[in-house]
């Protein structure tokens, strides 16, 4: 099968073109020579199936950033039949350098000057015929977003497929001419085919930025937008998540339980509470991920994410992070899983890893449920909001402390030189496709891991079969007893330790687990907790719950996004250690103070 | 006409790039962003608390930190 590689700088609409070409059929896959996964899709072009690969956006073929190396290695090990080079027509003056570098590799190329509509608005005129002649490459104007020029471009690609695929030199970098030569060539080509007005019209972007990046109003507006997004995810996400849960419970009662009725009790439990609940856990995340990336697409595709980086960088830079990490951290307060996936916008791997280490400390909506229940049970209505607020402060403090402690182990390799694209309207199609790709990625990568984890916890809390579920006689109870010397100094009882083992799966089930452990539910459980625990113990338990590993889905995402089990283990280990230390200091401190 | 660093420009001021003193990785990135000797650059705004600078070269707006801007020498227009 013939292969077409999409190449270009970031912010050229390369992914929009990719989506237009492949639709929902694209899948992530592995390629020889590189360690990252790339999105690829198969389409019918001129009667033949061809594979389209979306390569990461790069500024330069010389460079040593992760993405630049990925592109070089990909081209070397998987020579494309066509390199479809996408350039931003409004920035043709500088983007031509990448095309001239690529030209030296003697690839079979077709060039698309995207965002032709924007270029026209700026008053930029490009004579594609002359440019094409000067470079000896077919060049077309295109608006990938609106489809103008798309048909013609695809015809050219189909024609170019007939040419033979060239061979590539052993070392791509050596083949590149020095920059000086490229500069001269650029000037020559531009002089004859491109006209840019001396003064650009004062456009909407300038006016909007005047407000959005205002020295005093910029930050309040930023926090306002974040608050609205966060509320929207809550508002739409909670009912959707409940809906998915109800659907799965209904299916369980109506079909799965009767179907398994003839099996022995242990096997029934394993299949229902282990396997089935595992699948239901994965499914519950689907609406959240779709929603999150719907909003993420808005924030990112409108160009606001770069503005957030501008506003927050002074603060985040000191923590070894950048403004985009802060946006993801805030989004983590809705749900950690998509926030971790969202860090992919940051192209420097160490920066991404540090952000991923920090995000799990965001007090997500699932943890909030636990805290609301426990604060209601143990604190007066007057104290409850303060307690919750203090937990949010601890959440931020844990994140900041972690970033400060570990920033030197994750030195940022990419210079902070970001483009500030003009504000643009994202199309609905782009947003939906983004959500779809992310969900299929999550399901593909995390399901096995999550189901295995849920089964494991079920086994721990239900074996041996002679013991009552989640009681002291089960494996979990034994672990709880064994860990007692460790948990006693932080005021956490062995019953609560078992609940923490459940909490490893998901925080949503902690209250349910407590109900099983105590054999009581609702009001009765609240009363018993209030009788058995003092407020210091309860707060210590909440602190531990806040800081230790959020859930299996987060762990699975940490693994799939970092592609390193060691990083996942490090994140789990550090959060457990920090949780214990925080709870220890709080509990012992409160004891010393006489509470 | 005297040369100074890009980071010292005032908001709204325009200057011409005369030299870039950066290591290879940063230099390449700056080149690709359009920072080339002879190009005109305008300082659009600065973020608060000594945050990044927003500059404009041709049709591209770029954010860069002060520490990076100090490596770019310019001639005030």
mmCIF file of C-alpha atoms in Angstrom, chain A residues 74-401:
data_model
loop_
_atom_site.group_PDB
_atom_site.id
_atom_site.type_symbol
_atom_site.label_atom_id
_atom_site.label_comp_id
_atom_site.label_asym_id
_atom_site.label_seq_id
_atom_site.Cartn_x
_atom_site.Cartn_y
_atom_site.Cartn_z
ATOM 1 C CA UNK A 74 10.200 8.215 10.486
ATOM 2 C CA UNK A 75 11.248 9.552 7.091
ATOM 3 C CA UNK A 76 14.383 7.465 7.227
ATOM 4 C CA UNK A 77 12.742 4.175 8.143
ATOM 5 C CA UNK A 78 9.419 4.608 6.354
ATOM 6 C CA UNK A 79 10.104 6.596 3.171
ATOM 7 C CA UNK A 80 6.710 8.002 2.144
ATOM 8 C CA UNK A 81 5.528 7.704 -1.446
ATOM 9 C CA UNK A 82 4.403 11.303 -1.107
ATOM 10 C CA UNK A 83 5.373 13.918 1.443
ATOM 11 C CA UNK A 84 2.347 16.172 1.633
ATOM 12 C CA UNK A 85 3.799 19.401 3.001
ATOM 13 C CA UNK A 86 1.328 21.744 4.658
ATOM 14 C CA UNK A 87 2.393 25.379 5.070
ATOM 15 C CA UNK A 88 0.483 28.245 6.609
ATOM 16 C CA UNK A 89 -0.102 30.644 3.714
ATOM 17 C CA UNK A 90 -0.258 33.648 6.061
ATOM 18 C CA UNK A 91 3.256 32.832 7.277
ATOM 19 C CA UNK A 92 4.721 31.722 3.976
ATOM 20 C CA UNK A 93 7.571 34.191 4.450
ATOM 21 C CA UNK A 94 9.113 32.103 7.219
ATOM 22 C CA UNK A 95 7.614 28.663 6.652
ATOM 23 C CA UNK A 96 9.258 28.342 3.268
ATOM 24 C CA UNK A 97 12.470 27.419 5.108
ATOM 25 C CA UNK A 98 11.070 24.035 6.127
ATOM 26 C CA UNK A 99 9.968 23.325 2.567
ATOM 27 C CA UNK A 100 13.429 24.178 1.231
ATOM 28 C CA UNK A 101 14.996 21.828 3.771
ATOM 29 C CA UNK A 102 12.613 19.035 2.818
ATOM 30 C CA UNK A 103 13.332 19.660 -0.856
ATOM 31 C CA UNK A 104 16.958 18.687 -0.299
ATOM 32 C CA UNK A 105 15.900 15.183 0.723
ATOM 33 C CA UNK A 106 14.576 14.538 -2.790
ATOM 34 C CA UNK A 107 11.258 13.355 -1.492
ATOM 35 C CA UNK A 108 8.267 13.070 -3.761
ATOM 36 C CA UNK A 109 6.426 16.217 -2.632
ATOM 37 C CA UNK A 110 3.137 18.026 -3.010
ATOM 38 C CA UNK A 111 2.795 21.362 -1.202
ATOM 39 C CA UNK A 112 -0.441 22.763 0.173
ATOM 40 C CA UNK A 113 -0.597 26.397 1.257
ATOM 41 C CA UNK A 114 -3.279 26.146 3.906
ATOM 42 C CA UNK A 115 -5.420 28.919 5.431
ATOM 43 C CA UNK A 116 -5.642 30.562 2.040
ATOM 44 C CA UNK A 117 -8.799 32.342 3.255
ATOM 45 C CA UNK A 118 -6.899 34.013 6.121
ATOM 46 C CA UNK A 119 -4.036 34.996 3.817
ATOM 47 C CA UNK A 120 -6.499 36.708 1.509
ATOM 48 C CA UNK A 121 -7.932 38.658 4.453
ATOM 49 C CA UNK A 122 -4.436 39.848 5.344
ATOM 50 C CA UNK A 123 -3.967 40.997 1.750
ATOM 51 C CA UNK A 124 -1.222 38.461 1.057
ATOM 52 C CA UNK A 125 -1.072 37.331 -2.573
ATOM 53 C CA UNK A 126 0.762 34.182 -3.590
ATOM 54 C CA UNK A 127 1.434 33.282 -7.204
ATOM 55 C CA UNK A 128 1.414 29.488 -6.856
ATOM 56 C CA UNK A 129 2.238 28.940 -10.541
ATOM 57 C CA UNK A 130 5.441 30.963 -10.308
ATOM 58 C CA UNK A 131 6.412 29.482 -6.989
ATOM 59 C CA UNK A 132 5.743 26.017 -8.312
ATOM 60 C CA UNK A 133 7.933 26.733 -11.317
ATOM 61 C CA UNK A 134 10.748 28.173 -9.199
ATOM 62 C CA UNK A 135 10.809 25.165 -6.889
ATOM 63 C CA UNK A 136 9.817 22.404 -9.291
ATOM 64 C CA UNK A 137 7.128 21.147 -6.898
ATOM 65 C CA UNK A 138 3.332 21.156 -7.393
ATOM 66 C CA UNK A 139 1.878 23.841 -5.070
ATOM 67 C CA UNK A 140 -1.793 24.517 -4.289
ATOM 68 C CA UNK A 141 -3.780 26.967 -2.177
ATOM 69 C CA UNK A 142 -6.153 25.349 0.282
ATOM 70 C CA UNK A 143 -8.516 25.983 3.139
ATOM 71 C CA UNK A 144 -8.577 22.662 4.981
ATOM 72 C CA UNK A 145 -11.180 24.020 7.368
ATOM 73 C CA UNK A 146 -13.736 25.047 4.746
ATOM 74 C CA UNK A 147 -12.648 22.659 1.983
ATOM 75 C CA UNK A 148 -11.856 25.303 -0.660
ATOM 76 C CA UNK A 149 -9.251 23.936 -3.058
ATOM 77 C CA UNK A 150 -9.438 20.477 -1.490
ATOM 78 C CA UNK A 151 -10.641 18.642 -4.618
ATOM 79 C CA UNK A 152 -7.896 20.075 -6.770
ATOM 80 C CA UNK A 153 -5.253 19.267 -4.158
ATOM 81 C CA UNK A 154 -6.399 15.649 -3.914
ATOM 82 C CA UNK A 155 -6.269 15.281 -7.690
ATOM 83 C CA UNK A 156 -2.678 16.481 -7.631
ATOM 84 C CA UNK A 157 -1.859 14.001 -4.861
ATOM 85 C CA UNK A 158 -3.457 11.192 -6.865
ATOM 86 C CA UNK A 159 -1.367 12.152 -9.911
ATOM 87 C CA UNK A 160 1.808 12.285 -7.836
ATOM 88 C CA UNK A 161 1.144 8.777 -6.524
ATOM 89 C CA UNK A 162 2.140 7.433 -9.929
ATOM 90 C CA UNK A 163 5.743 8.572 -9.536
ATOM 91 C CA UNK A 164 8.256 6.136 -8.166
ATOM 92 C CA UNK A 165 9.231 6.417 -4.540
ATOM 93 C CA UNK A 166 12.712 7.851 -4.068
ATOM 94 C CA UNK A 167 15.384 6.334 -1.879
ATOM 95 C CA UNK A 168 16.684 8.319 1.087
ATOM 96 C CA UNK A 169 20.227 9.016 2.228
ATOM 97 C CA UNK A 170 21.579 7.235 5.295
ATOM 98 C CA UNK A 171 22.013 10.369 7.379
ATOM 99 C CA UNK A 172 19.304 12.909 6.691
ATOM 100 C CA UNK A 173 20.900 15.743 8.622
ATOM 101 C CA UNK A 174 24.115 15.621 6.603
ATOM 102 C CA UNK A 175 22.178 16.208 3.442
ATOM 103 C CA UNK A 176 20.926 19.600 4.552
ATOM 104 C CA UNK A 177 22.529 22.725 3.167
ATOM 105 C CA UNK A 178 23.747 25.420 5.557
ATOM 106 C CA UNK A 179 21.154 27.970 6.677
ATOM 107 C CA UNK A 180 22.767 30.830 4.764
ATOM 108 C CA UNK A 181 22.138 29.124 1.453
ATOM 109 C CA UNK A 182 18.530 28.399 2.374
ATOM 110 C CA UNK A 183 18.036 32.033 3.337
ATOM 111 C CA UNK A 184 19.222 33.233 -0.066
ATOM 112 C CA UNK A 185 16.973 30.731 -1.841
ATOM 113 C CA UNK A 186 14.006 31.769 0.314
ATOM 114 C CA UNK A 187 14.490 35.420 -0.513
ATOM 115 C CA UNK A 188 14.687 34.563 -4.197
ATOM 116 C CA UNK A 189 11.489 32.507 -4.275
ATOM 117 C CA UNK A 190 9.532 34.969 -2.150
ATOM 118 C CA UNK A 191 10.586 37.963 -4.200
ATOM 119 C CA UNK A 192 9.006 36.558 -7.330
ATOM 120 C CA UNK A 193 5.867 34.929 -6.058
ATOM 121 C CA UNK A 194 4.687 36.444 -2.767
ATOM 122 C CA UNK A 195 3.421 39.896 -1.871
ATOM 123 C CA UNK A 196 2.788 40.863 1.724
ATOM 124 C CA UNK A 197 1.309 44.279 2.542
ATOM 125 C CA UNK A 198 3.645 46.540 4.499
ATOM 126 C CA UNK A 199 1.067 47.121 7.214
ATOM 127 C CA UNK A 200 -1.405 44.475 8.239
ATOM 128 C CA UNK A 201 -4.994 45.551 8.836
ATOM 129 C CA UNK A 202 -5.806 45.918 12.551
ATOM 130 C CA UNK A 203 -7.825 42.794 12.997
ATOM 131 C CA UNK A 204 -10.143 41.166 15.504
ATOM 132 C CA UNK A 205 -7.289 39.231 17.104
ATOM 133 C CA UNK A 206 -5.503 42.439 18.100
ATOM 134 C CA UNK A 207 -8.664 43.871 19.576
ATOM 135 C CA UNK A 208 -9.512 40.680 21.467
ATOM 136 C CA UNK A 209 -5.967 40.353 22.784
ATOM 137 C CA UNK A 210 -6.188 43.892 24.038
ATOM 138 C CA UNK A 211 -8.849 42.620 26.429
ATOM 139 C CA UNK A 212 -7.815 38.981 26.972
ATOM 140 C CA UNK A 213 -4.169 39.802 27.671
ATOM 141 C CA UNK A 214 -4.920 43.054 29.496
ATOM 142 C CA UNK A 215 -2.357 43.700 32.253
ATOM 143 C CA UNK A 216 -5.023 43.779 34.981
ATOM 144 C CA UNK A 217 -8.050 42.057 33.481
ATOM 145 C CA UNK A 218 -6.209 39.210 31.721
ATOM 146 C CA UNK A 219 -5.793 36.981 34.755
ATOM 147 C CA UNK A 220 -9.315 37.458 36.175
ATOM 148 C CA UNK A 221 -10.724 36.691 32.706
ATOM 149 C CA UNK A 222 -8.539 33.586 32.526
ATOM 150 C CA UNK A 223 -9.762 32.318 35.894
ATOM 151 C CA UNK A 224 -13.318 33.161 34.906
ATOM 152 C CA UNK A 225 -13.033 31.101 31.724
ATOM 153 C CA UNK A 226 -11.442 28.200 33.607
ATOM 154 C CA UNK A 227 -14.207 28.351 36.223
ATOM 155 C CA UNK A 228 -16.889 28.239 33.539
ATOM 156 C CA UNK A 229 -15.249 25.286 31.765
ATOM 157 C CA UNK A 230 -14.887 23.463 35.038
ATOM 158 C CA UNK A 231 -18.528 24.108 35.927
ATOM 159 C CA UNK A 232 -19.633 23.004 32.474
ATOM 160 C CA UNK A 233 -17.774 19.708 32.775
ATOM 161 C CA UNK A 234 -19.449 19.165 36.167
ATOM 162 C CA UNK A 235 -22.853 20.257 34.987
ATOM 163 C CA UNK A 236 -22.955 18.053 31.891
ATOM 164 C CA UNK A 237 -20.513 15.372 33.023
ATOM 165 C CA UNK A 238 -22.161 14.300 36.288
ATOM 166 C CA UNK A 239 -25.580 13.426 34.802
ATOM 167 C CA UNK A 240 -23.934 11.673 31.845
ATOM 168 C CA UNK A 241 -21.713 9.661 34.141
ATOM 169 C CA UNK A 242 -24.686 8.757 36.356
ATOM 170 C CA UNK A 243 -26.595 7.816 33.202
ATOM 171 C CA UNK A 244 -23.858 5.438 32.055
ATOM 172 C CA UNK A 245 -23.673 3.933 35.545
ATOM 173 C CA UNK A 246 -27.466 3.467 35.673
ATOM 174 C CA UNK A 247 -27.404 1.843 32.253
ATOM 175 C CA UNK A 248 -24.760 -0.622 33.366
ATOM 176 C CA UNK A 249 -26.581 -1.419 36.650
ATOM 177 C CA UNK A 250 -29.813 -1.938 34.742
ATOM 178 C CA UNK A 251 -28.111 -4.242 32.247
ATOM 179 C CA UNK A 252 -26.569 -6.110 35.153
ATOM 180 C CA UNK A 253 -29.893 -6.661 36.901
ATOM 181 C CA UNK A 254 -31.890 -7.347 33.772
ATOM 182 C CA UNK A 255 -29.561 -9.555 31.768
ATOM 183 C CA UNK A 256 -26.154 -10.413 33.205
ATOM 184 C CA UNK A 257 -27.202 -11.565 36.695
ATOM 185 C CA UNK A 258 -29.933 -13.981 35.474
ATOM 186 C CA UNK A 259 -27.526 -15.278 32.837
ATOM 187 C CA UNK A 260 -24.885 -16.162 35.428
ATOM 188 C CA UNK A 261 -27.347 -17.438 38.066
ATOM 189 C CA UNK A 262 -26.382 -21.070 37.585
ATOM 190 C CA UNK A 263 -22.689 -20.490 38.307
ATOM 191 C CA UNK A 264 -21.093 -20.978 41.761
ATOM 192 C CA UNK A 265 -21.267 -17.862 43.982
ATOM 193 C CA UNK A 266 -17.531 -17.091 43.886
ATOM 194 C CA UNK A 267 -17.409 -17.238 40.093
ATOM 195 C CA UNK A 268 -20.552 -15.080 39.891
ATOM 196 C CA UNK A 269 -18.945 -12.510 42.153
ATOM 197 C CA UNK A 270 -15.744 -12.538 40.141
ATOM 198 C CA UNK A 271 -17.527 -12.070 36.833
ATOM 199 C CA UNK A 272 -20.056 -9.501 38.071
ATOM 200 C CA UNK A 273 -18.113 -7.475 40.619
ATOM 201 C CA UNK A 274 -14.757 -8.036 38.980
ATOM 202 C CA UNK A 275 -14.953 -8.192 35.201
ATOM 203 C CA UNK A 276 -18.316 -6.486 34.640
ATOM 204 C CA UNK A 277 -17.653 -3.683 37.116
ATOM 205 C CA UNK A 278 -14.247 -3.182 35.526
ATOM 206 C CA UNK A 279 -15.828 -2.641 32.137
ATOM 207 C CA UNK A 280 -18.432 -0.344 33.731
ATOM 208 C CA UNK A 281 -15.619 1.670 35.338
ATOM 209 C CA UNK A 282 -14.014 2.211 31.930
ATOM 210 C CA UNK A 283 -17.375 3.161 30.415
ATOM 211 C CA UNK A 284 -18.061 5.730 33.145
ATOM 212 C CA UNK A 285 -15.037 7.707 31.998
ATOM 213 C CA UNK A 286 -16.170 7.887 28.377
ATOM 214 C CA UNK A 287 -18.617 10.814 28.725
ATOM 215 C CA UNK A 288 -16.103 12.744 30.830
ATOM 216 C CA UNK A 289 -13.344 12.309 28.268
ATOM 217 C CA UNK A 290 -15.588 13.293 25.370
ATOM 218 C CA UNK A 291 -16.777 16.407 27.203
ATOM 219 C CA UNK A 292 -13.313 17.351 28.333
ATOM 220 C CA UNK A 293 -11.837 17.197 24.849
ATOM 221 C CA UNK A 294 -14.826 19.007 23.407
ATOM 222 C CA UNK A 295 -13.954 21.911 25.694
ATOM 223 C CA UNK A 296 -10.248 21.350 25.245
ATOM 224 C CA UNK A 297 -10.704 21.615 21.467
ATOM 225 C CA UNK A 298 -12.412 24.967 22.019
ATOM 226 C CA UNK A 299 -9.661 26.291 24.295
ATOM 227 C CA UNK A 300 -6.890 25.003 22.062
ATOM 228 C CA UNK A 301 -8.278 25.557 18.561
ATOM 229 C CA UNK A 302 -9.485 29.083 19.310
ATOM 230 C CA UNK A 303 -5.893 29.915 20.224
ATOM 231 C CA UNK A 304 -6.672 30.698 23.859
ATOM 232 C CA UNK A 305 -4.346 28.035 25.280
ATOM 233 C CA UNK A 306 -1.282 29.996 24.111
ATOM 234 C CA UNK A 307 -2.792 33.111 25.732
ATOM 235 C CA UNK A 308 -3.122 31.179 28.995
ATOM 236 C CA UNK A 309 0.550 30.270 28.674
ATOM 237 C CA UNK A 310 1.371 33.968 28.286
ATOM 238 C CA UNK A 311 -0.635 34.943 31.365
ATOM 239 C CA UNK A 312 0.498 32.167 33.699
ATOM 240 C CA UNK A 313 4.093 31.689 32.612
ATOM 241 C CA UNK A 314 5.685 34.055 35.135
ATOM 242 C CA UNK A 315 4.305 31.942 37.963
ATOM 243 C CA UNK A 316 4.577 28.478 36.437
ATOM 244 C CA UNK A 317 8.069 29.012 35.026
ATOM 245 C CA UNK A 318 9.427 29.120 38.571
ATOM 246 C CA UNK A 319 7.987 25.664 39.176
ATOM 247 C CA UNK A 320 9.591 24.232 36.065
ATOM 248 C CA UNK A 321 6.184 24.125 34.354
ATOM 249 C CA UNK A 322 4.470 26.417 31.889
ATOM 250 C CA UNK A 323 1.080 28.059 31.517
ATOM 251 C CA UNK A 324 -0.312 25.104 29.615
ATOM 252 C CA UNK A 325 0.518 22.761 32.512
ATOM 253 C CA UNK A 326 -1.548 25.058 34.718
ATOM 254 C CA UNK A 327 -4.564 24.773 32.428
ATOM 255 C CA UNK A 328 -4.272 20.965 32.571
ATOM 256 C CA UNK A 329 -3.853 21.073 36.356
ATOM 257 C CA UNK A 330 -7.057 23.087 36.638
ATOM 258 C CA UNK A 331 -8.867 20.741 34.274
ATOM 259 C CA UNK A 332 -7.678 17.924 36.534
ATOM 260 C CA UNK A 333 -10.085 19.235 39.165
ATOM 261 C CA UNK A 334 -12.829 17.906 36.920
ATOM 262 C CA UNK A 335 -11.158 14.590 36.153
ATOM 263 C CA UNK A 336 -7.478 13.643 36.191
ATOM 264 C CA UNK A 337 -7.640 11.184 33.291
ATOM 265 C CA UNK A 338 -8.387 13.519 30.356
ATOM 266 C CA UNK A 339 -6.184 16.206 31.944
ATOM 267 C CA UNK A 340 -3.264 13.761 31.759
ATOM 268 C CA UNK A 341 -4.115 12.978 28.138
ATOM 269 C CA UNK A 342 -4.336 16.710 27.420
ATOM 270 C CA UNK A 343 -0.684 17.250 28.367
ATOM 271 C CA UNK A 344 0.127 15.995 24.862
ATOM 272 C CA UNK A 345 -0.052 19.619 23.662
ATOM 273 C CA UNK A 346 3.279 20.137 25.408
ATOM 274 C CA UNK A 347 5.940 18.880 23.088
ATOM 275 C CA UNK A 348 8.863 18.714 25.500
ATOM 276 C CA UNK A 349 8.848 15.305 27.147
ATOM 277 C CA UNK A 350 10.373 16.310 30.509
ATOM 278 C CA UNK A 351 7.863 19.154 30.799
ATOM 279 C CA UNK A 352 5.078 16.725 30.010
ATOM 280 C CA UNK A 353 6.268 14.183 32.557
ATOM 281 C CA UNK A 354 6.541 16.814 35.296
ATOM 282 C CA UNK A 355 3.022 18.014 34.479
ATOM 283 C CA UNK A 356 1.784 14.426 34.617
ATOM 284 C CA UNK A 357 3.412 13.988 38.017
ATOM 285 C CA UNK A 358 1.585 17.050 39.326
ATOM 286 C CA UNK A 359 -1.909 16.601 37.839
ATOM 287 C CA UNK A 360 -2.989 13.587 39.968
ATOM 288 C CA UNK A 361 -2.980 15.867 43.033
ATOM 289 C CA UNK A 362 -5.901 17.838 41.610
ATOM 290 C CA UNK A 363 -8.955 17.215 43.793
ATOM 291 C CA UNK A 364 -11.190 15.625 41.178
ATOM 292 C CA UNK A 365 -14.970 15.326 41.294
ATOM 293 C CA UNK A 366 -14.801 11.690 42.460
ATOM 294 C CA UNK A 367 -12.718 12.617 45.508
ATOM 295 C CA UNK A 368 -15.053 15.496 46.220
ATOM 296 C CA UNK A 369 -17.931 13.002 46.634
ATOM 297 C CA UNK A 370 -16.000 11.181 49.371
ATOM 298 C CA UNK A 371 -15.114 14.422 51.141
ATOM 299 C CA UNK A 372 -18.658 15.762 51.006
ATOM 300 C CA UNK A 373 -19.974 12.563 52.598
ATOM 301 C CA UNK A 374 -17.360 12.444 55.365
ATOM 302 C CA UNK A 375 -17.442 16.165 56.178
ATOM 303 C CA UNK A 376 -21.230 15.966 56.396
ATOM 304 C CA UNK A 377 -20.918 13.037 58.806
ATOM 305 C CA UNK A 378 -18.235 14.475 61.092
ATOM 306 C CA UNK A 379 -18.261 18.247 60.883
ATOM 307 C CA UNK A 380 -20.863 20.862 61.719
ATOM 308 C CA UNK A 381 -22.601 22.496 58.736
ATOM 309 C CA UNK A 382 -20.718 25.676 59.610
ATOM 310 C CA UNK A 383 -17.293 24.004 59.560
ATOM 311 C CA UNK A 384 -17.930 21.799 56.501
ATOM 312 C CA UNK A 385 -17.249 24.412 53.774
ATOM 313 C CA UNK A 386 -14.021 25.422 55.495
ATOM 314 C CA UNK A 387 -12.930 21.797 55.668
ATOM 315 C CA UNK A 388 -13.598 21.339 51.959
ATOM 316 C CA UNK A 389 -11.816 24.573 51.123
ATOM 317 C CA UNK A 390 -8.774 23.504 53.157
ATOM 318 C CA UNK A 391 -8.653 20.263 51.164
ATOM 319 C CA UNK A 392 -8.506 22.280 47.937
ATOM 320 C CA UNK A 393 -5.600 24.230 49.424
ATOM 321 C CA UNK A 394 -3.827 20.972 50.289
ATOM 322 C CA UNK A 395 -4.432 19.815 46.730
ATOM 323 C CA UNK A 396 -2.671 22.893 45.303
ATOM 324 C CA UNK A 397 0.068 22.699 47.918
ATOM 325 C CA UNK A 398 0.824 19.056 47.047
ATOM 326 C CA UNK A 399 1.037 19.945 43.356
ATOM 327 C CA UNK A 400 3.326 22.929 43.935
ATOM 328 C CA UNK A 401 5.556 21.034 46.360
#
